[in-house]
PDB file of C-alpha atoms in Angstrom:
ATOM      1  CA  UNK A   1     118.488 109.138 145.877  1.00 93.00           C
ATOM      2  CA  UNK A   2     117.345 106.520 148.326  1.00 96.00           C
ATOM      3  CA  UNK A   3     116.313 107.443 151.858  1.00 97.00           C
ATOM      4  CA  UNK A   4     119.343 105.525 153.093  1.00 97.00           C
ATOM      5  CA  UNK A   5     121.643 107.652 150.933  1.00 97.00           C
ATOM      6  CA  UNK A   6     119.970 110.830 152.174  1.00 98.00           C
ATOM      7  CA  UNK A   7     120.473 109.748 155.803  1.00 98.00           C
ATOM      8  CA  UNK A   8     124.130 108.865 155.102  1.00 97.00           C
ATOM      9  CA  UNK A   9     124.669 112.248 153.421  1.00 96.00           C
ATOM     10  CA  UNK A  10     123.046 114.105 156.343  1.00 97.00           C
ATOM     11  CA  UNK A  11     125.187 112.140 158.797  1.00 97.00           C
ATOM     12  CA  UNK A  12     128.348 112.916 156.838  1.00 94.00           C
ATOM     13  CA  UNK A  13     127.499 116.580 156.168  1.00 94.00           C
ATOM     14  CA  UNK A  14     126.771 117.326 159.821  1.00 95.00           C
ATOM     15  CA  UNK A  15     129.290 114.861 161.284  1.00 94.00           C
ATOM     16  CA  UNK A  16     126.547 113.083 163.252  1.00 96.00           C
ATOM     17  CA  UNK A  17     127.287 110.014 165.309  1.00 97.00           C
ATOM     18  CA  UNK A  18     124.881 107.064 165.295  1.00 97.00           C
ATOM     19  CA  UNK A  19     123.856 107.995 168.851  1.00 97.00           C
ATOM     20  CA  UNK A  20     122.839 111.471 167.640  1.00 97.00           C
ATOM     21  CA  UNK A  21     120.653 109.925 164.938  1.00 98.00           C
ATOM     22  CA  UNK A  22     119.003 107.730 167.577  1.00 97.00           C
ATOM     23  CA  UNK A  23     118.527 110.763 169.845  1.00 97.00           C
ATOM     24  CA  UNK A  24     116.892 112.695 166.982  1.00 97.00           C
ATOM     25  CA  UNK A  25     114.467 109.836 166.339  1.00 97.00           C
ATOM     26  CA  UNK A  26     113.667 109.662 170.054  1.00 96.00           C
ATOM     27  CA  UNK A  27     112.886 113.404 169.956  1.00 94.00           C
ATOM     28  CA  UNK A  28     109.973 112.451 167.677  1.00 93.00           C
ATOM     29  CA  UNK A  29     108.721 110.080 170.408  1.00 90.00           C
ATOM     30  CA  UNK A  30     109.822 106.958 168.523  1.00 94.00           C
ATOM     31  CA  UNK A  31     112.345 104.382 169.684  1.00 95.00           C
ATOM     32  CA  UNK A  32     114.788 102.701 167.352  1.00 96.00           C
ATOM     33  CA  UNK A  33     117.419 100.034 167.940  1.00 96.00           C
ATOM     34  CA  UNK A  34     121.074 100.913 167.395  1.00 96.00           C
ATOM     35  CA  UNK A  35     121.375  97.931 165.020  1.00 96.00           C
ATOM     36  CA  UNK A  36     118.556  99.341 162.887  1.00 97.00           C
ATOM     37  CA  UNK A  37     120.390 102.650 162.466  1.00 97.00           C
ATOM     38  CA  UNK A  38     123.588 100.791 161.573  1.00 97.00           C
ATOM     39  CA  UNK A  39     121.694  98.796 158.930  1.00 96.00           C
ATOM     40  CA  UNK A  40     120.169 101.983 157.464  1.00 98.00           C
ATOM     41  CA  UNK A  41     123.625 103.522 157.171  1.00 97.00           C
ATOM     42  CA  UNK A  42     125.199 100.578 155.348  1.00 95.00           C
ATOM     43  CA  UNK A  43     125.895 100.853 151.632  1.00 93.00           C
ATOM     44  CA  UNK A  44     122.856 100.124 149.469  1.00 90.00           C
ATOM     45  CA  UNK A  45     124.603  97.111 147.919  1.00 92.00           C
ATOM     46  CA  UNK A  46     125.358  95.558 151.342  1.00 93.00           C
ATOM     47  CA  UNK A  47     123.130  92.517 151.918  1.00 92.00           C
ATOM     48  CA  UNK A  48     122.459  93.525 155.526  1.00 92.00           C
ATOM     49  CA  UNK A  49     121.404  97.064 154.534  1.00 93.00           C
ATOM     50  CA  UNK A  50     117.840  97.720 155.653  1.00 95.00           C
ATOM     51  CA  UNK A  51     115.810  99.897 153.278  1.00 96.00           C
ATOM     52  CA  UNK A  52     114.652 103.026 155.096  1.00 97.00           C
ATOM     53  CA  UNK A  53     111.008 103.857 154.461  1.00 97.00           C
ATOM     54  CA  UNK A  54     109.737 107.400 153.843  1.00 97.00           C
ATOM     55  CA  UNK A  55     107.945 107.374 157.195  1.00 97.00           C
ATOM     56  CA  UNK A  56     111.178 106.407 159.011  1.00 98.00           C
ATOM     57  CA  UNK A  57     113.114 109.226 157.335  1.00 98.00           C
ATOM     58  CA  UNK A  58     110.258 111.628 158.166  1.00 98.00           C
ATOM     59  CA  UNK A  59     110.467 110.553 161.836  1.00 97.00           C
ATOM     60  CA  UNK A  60     114.217 111.235 161.827  1.00 98.00           C
ATOM     61  CA  UNK A  61     113.774 114.646 160.177  1.00 98.00           C
ATOM     62  CA  UNK A  62     110.937 115.651 162.549  1.00 96.00           C
ATOM     63  CA  UNK A  63     113.052 114.564 165.505  1.00 96.00           C
ATOM     64  CA  UNK A  64     116.078 116.372 164.071  1.00 97.00           C
ATOM     65  CA  UNK A  65     114.017 119.568 163.943  1.00 96.00           C
ATOM     66  CA  UNK A  66     113.060 119.006 167.611  1.00 95.00           C
ATOM     67  CA  UNK A  67     116.686 118.320 168.524  1.00 94.00           C
ATOM     68  CA  UNK A  68     118.021 121.430 166.790  1.00 93.00           C
ATOM     69  CA  UNK A  69     115.168 123.887 167.423  1.00 90.00           C
ATOM     70  CA  UNK A  70     113.615 122.577 170.623  1.00 88.00           C
ATOM     71  CA  UNK A  71     110.704 120.232 171.105  1.00 84.00           C
ATOM     72  CA  UNK A  72     107.252 121.820 171.069  1.00 83.00           C
ATOM     73  CA  UNK A  73     104.744 121.006 173.792  1.00 82.00           C
ATOM     74  CA  UNK A  74     101.998 118.521 173.055  1.00 79.00           C
ATOM     75  CA  UNK A  75     101.635 115.831 170.464  1.00 79.00           C
ATOM     76  CA  UNK A  76     104.360 115.512 167.881  1.00 79.00           C
ATOM     77  CA  UNK A  77     103.518 115.952 164.198  1.00 82.00           C
ATOM     78  CA  UNK A  78     102.563 112.757 162.434  1.00 89.00           C
ATOM     79  CA  UNK A  79     105.351 111.629 160.114  1.00 90.00           C
ATOM     80  CA  UNK A  80     104.539 111.733 156.432  1.00 93.00           C
ATOM     81  CA  UNK A  81     103.980 108.343 154.811  1.00 94.00           C
ATOM     82  CA  UNK A  82     105.352 109.595 151.486  1.00 96.00           C
ATOM     83  CA  UNK A  83     108.226 112.090 151.308  1.00 97.00           C
ATOM     84  CA  UNK A  84     109.350 114.238 148.406  1.00 97.00           C
ATOM     85  CA  UNK A  85     112.726 115.911 147.967  1.00 98.00           C
ATOM     86  CA  UNK A  86     110.955 119.239 148.526  1.00 98.00           C
ATOM     87  CA  UNK A  87     109.699 118.060 151.924  1.00 98.00           C
ATOM     88  CA  UNK A  88     113.162 116.787 152.879  1.00 98.00           C
ATOM     89  CA  UNK A  89     114.748 120.066 151.725  1.00 98.00           C
ATOM     90  CA  UNK A  90     112.203 122.059 153.765  1.00 97.00           C
ATOM     91  CA  UNK A  91     112.679 119.960 156.914  1.00 97.00           C
ATOM     92  CA  UNK A  92     116.468 120.318 156.680  1.00 98.00           C
ATOM     93  CA  UNK A  93     116.143 124.078 156.176  1.00 97.00           C
ATOM     94  CA  UNK A  94     113.934 124.299 159.278  1.00 96.00           C
ATOM     95  CA  UNK A  95     116.185 122.063 161.391  1.00 96.00           C
ATOM     96  CA  UNK A  96     119.276 124.046 160.420  1.00 96.00           C
ATOM     97  CA  UNK A  97     117.406 127.314 161.096  1.00 96.00           C
ATOM     98  CA  UNK A  98     118.171 128.646 157.619  1.00 97.00           C
ATOM     99  CA  UNK A  99     116.504 131.513 155.824  1.00 96.00           C
ATOM    100  CA  UNK A 100     116.375 131.687 152.018  1.00 95.00           C
ATOM    101  CA  UNK A 101     119.602 133.735 151.990  1.00 96.00           C
ATOM    102  CA  UNK A 102     121.374 131.059 154.048  1.00 97.00           C
ATOM    103  CA  UNK A 103     120.265 128.347 151.615  1.00 97.00           C
ATOM    104  CA  UNK A 104     121.508 130.461 148.703  1.00 97.00           C
ATOM    105  CA  UNK A 105     124.883 130.929 150.438  1.00 96.00           C
ATOM    106  CA  UNK A 106     125.204 127.175 151.010  1.00 97.00           C
ATOM    107  CA  UNK A 107     124.393 126.439 147.366  1.00 97.00           C
ATOM    108  CA  UNK A 108     126.848 129.121 146.229  1.00 96.00           C
ATOM    109  CA  UNK A 109     129.632 127.177 148.000  1.00 94.00           C
ATOM    110  CA  UNK A 110     129.090 124.307 145.539  1.00 94.00           C
ATOM    111  CA  UNK A 111     128.726 126.555 142.514  1.00 95.00           C
ATOM    112  CA  UNK A 112     124.918 126.727 142.314  1.00 96.00           C
ATOM    113  CA  UNK A 113     123.599 130.225 141.726  1.00 96.00           C
ATOM    114  CA  UNK A 114     119.865 130.751 142.219  1.00 96.00           C
ATOM    115  CA  UNK A 115     117.752 133.794 142.998  1.00 95.00           C
ATOM    116  CA  UNK A 116     115.736 134.175 146.186  1.00 95.00           C
ATOM    117  CA  UNK A 117     112.599 133.767 144.052  1.00 94.00           C
ATOM    118  CA  UNK A 118     113.912 130.523 142.517  1.00 96.00           C
ATOM    119  CA  UNK A 119     114.803 129.009 145.891  1.00 96.00           C
ATOM    120  CA  UNK A 120     111.417 130.029 147.297  1.00 96.00           C
ATOM    121  CA  UNK A 121     109.687 127.977 144.598  1.00 97.00           C
ATOM    122  CA  UNK A 122     111.057 124.778 146.180  1.00 97.00           C
ATOM    123  CA  UNK A 123     109.450 125.635 149.529  1.00 96.00           C
ATOM    124  CA  UNK A 124     105.950 126.353 148.220  1.00 96.00           C
ATOM    125  CA  UNK A 125     102.979 124.020 148.461  1.00 96.00           C
ATOM    126  CA  UNK A 126     102.704 121.655 145.460  1.00 96.00           C
ATOM    127  CA  UNK A 127      99.395 123.180 144.388  1.00 96.00           C
ATOM    128  CA  UNK A 128     100.975 126.657 144.107  1.00 96.00           C
ATOM    129  CA  UNK A 129     101.477 127.706 140.480  1.00 96.00           C
ATOM    130  CA  UNK A 130     105.091 128.732 141.233  1.00 96.00           C
ATOM    131  CA  UNK A 131     105.990 125.417 142.929  1.00 97.00           C
ATOM    132  CA  UNK A 132     109.100 123.754 141.549  1.00 97.00           C
ATOM    133  CA  UNK A 133     110.069 120.103 142.055  1.00 98.00           C
ATOM    134  CA  UNK A 134     113.376 119.587 143.874  1.00 97.00           C
ATOM    135  CA  UNK A 135     115.423 117.096 141.876  1.00 98.00           C
ATOM    136  CA  UNK A 136     117.891 114.680 143.486  1.00 97.00           C
ATOM    137  CA  UNK A 137     120.834 116.724 142.190  1.00 97.00           C
ATOM    138  CA  UNK A 138     119.749 119.927 143.962  1.00 98.00           C
ATOM    139  CA  UNK A 139     119.177 118.090 147.254  1.00 98.00           C
ATOM    140  CA  UNK A 140     122.582 116.421 146.852  1.00 96.00           C
ATOM    141  CA  UNK A 141     124.226 119.786 146.078  1.00 97.00           C
ATOM    142  CA  UNK A 142     122.549 121.344 149.120  1.00 97.00           C
ATOM    143  CA  UNK A 143     123.848 118.565 151.385  1.00 96.00           C
ATOM    144  CA  UNK A 144     127.334 118.937 149.877  1.00 95.00           C
ATOM    145  CA  UNK A 145     127.147 122.684 150.530  1.00 95.00           C
ATOM    146  CA  UNK A 146     126.082 122.063 154.124  1.00 96.00           C
ATOM    147  CA  UNK A 147     129.011 119.665 154.489  1.00 94.00           C
ATOM    148  CA  UNK A 148     131.546 122.144 153.097  1.00 92.00           C
ATOM    149  CA  UNK A 149     130.071 124.935 155.235  1.00 90.00           C
ATOM    150  CA  UNK A 150     130.109 122.869 158.457  1.00 85.00           C
ATOM    151  CA  UNK A 151     133.206 120.793 157.734  1.00 78.00           C
ATOM    152  CA  UNK A 152     135.473 122.812 155.415  1.00 74.00           C
ATOM    153  CA  UNK A 153     138.307 120.270 155.722  1.00 73.00           C
ATOM    154  CA  UNK A 154     136.165 117.317 154.633  1.00 66.00           C
ATOM    155  CA  UNK A 155     136.384 115.624 151.270  1.00 64.00           C
ATOM    156  CA  UNK A 156     133.436 115.318 148.902  1.00 58.00           C
ATOM    157  CA  UNK A 157     130.982 112.638 149.992  1.00 49.00           C
ATOM    158  CA  UNK A 158     131.658 109.405 148.131  1.00 47.00           C
ATOM    159  CA  UNK A 159     128.473 107.627 149.044  1.00 46.00           C
TER     160      UNK A 159
END
């Protein structure tokens, strides 16, 4: 999945307005133009779509954590230059204040059954022997589960 698709899926799953995305980014002490957000949210095949870099998605996710959980005093964490699905999954879990059981419940909504041990493997450090790589499909399923949990009347995300 592209970063743009991930942002679109987050926006759809949580019913975020463009202004809320901008506010989240500002919570990470970064300013962004409204037009830039609009261009990130355009379909990937749209000529005016602007490719979102890993660092830009990391800024949004860090700001989203601040927006949802409260901004910590002092300097903000430096955004990662390279993001993995595991990092995105972890940041979303933190922002949404979810424990492992909550993540399992969300995945259960979309028919994914994992154990607490299995889900924990996605949140470990990469050098840990029990670390497991989060594939696009699991991240997509998680976002669909979040959508169905937060917006039960919504249709499946079409992209």
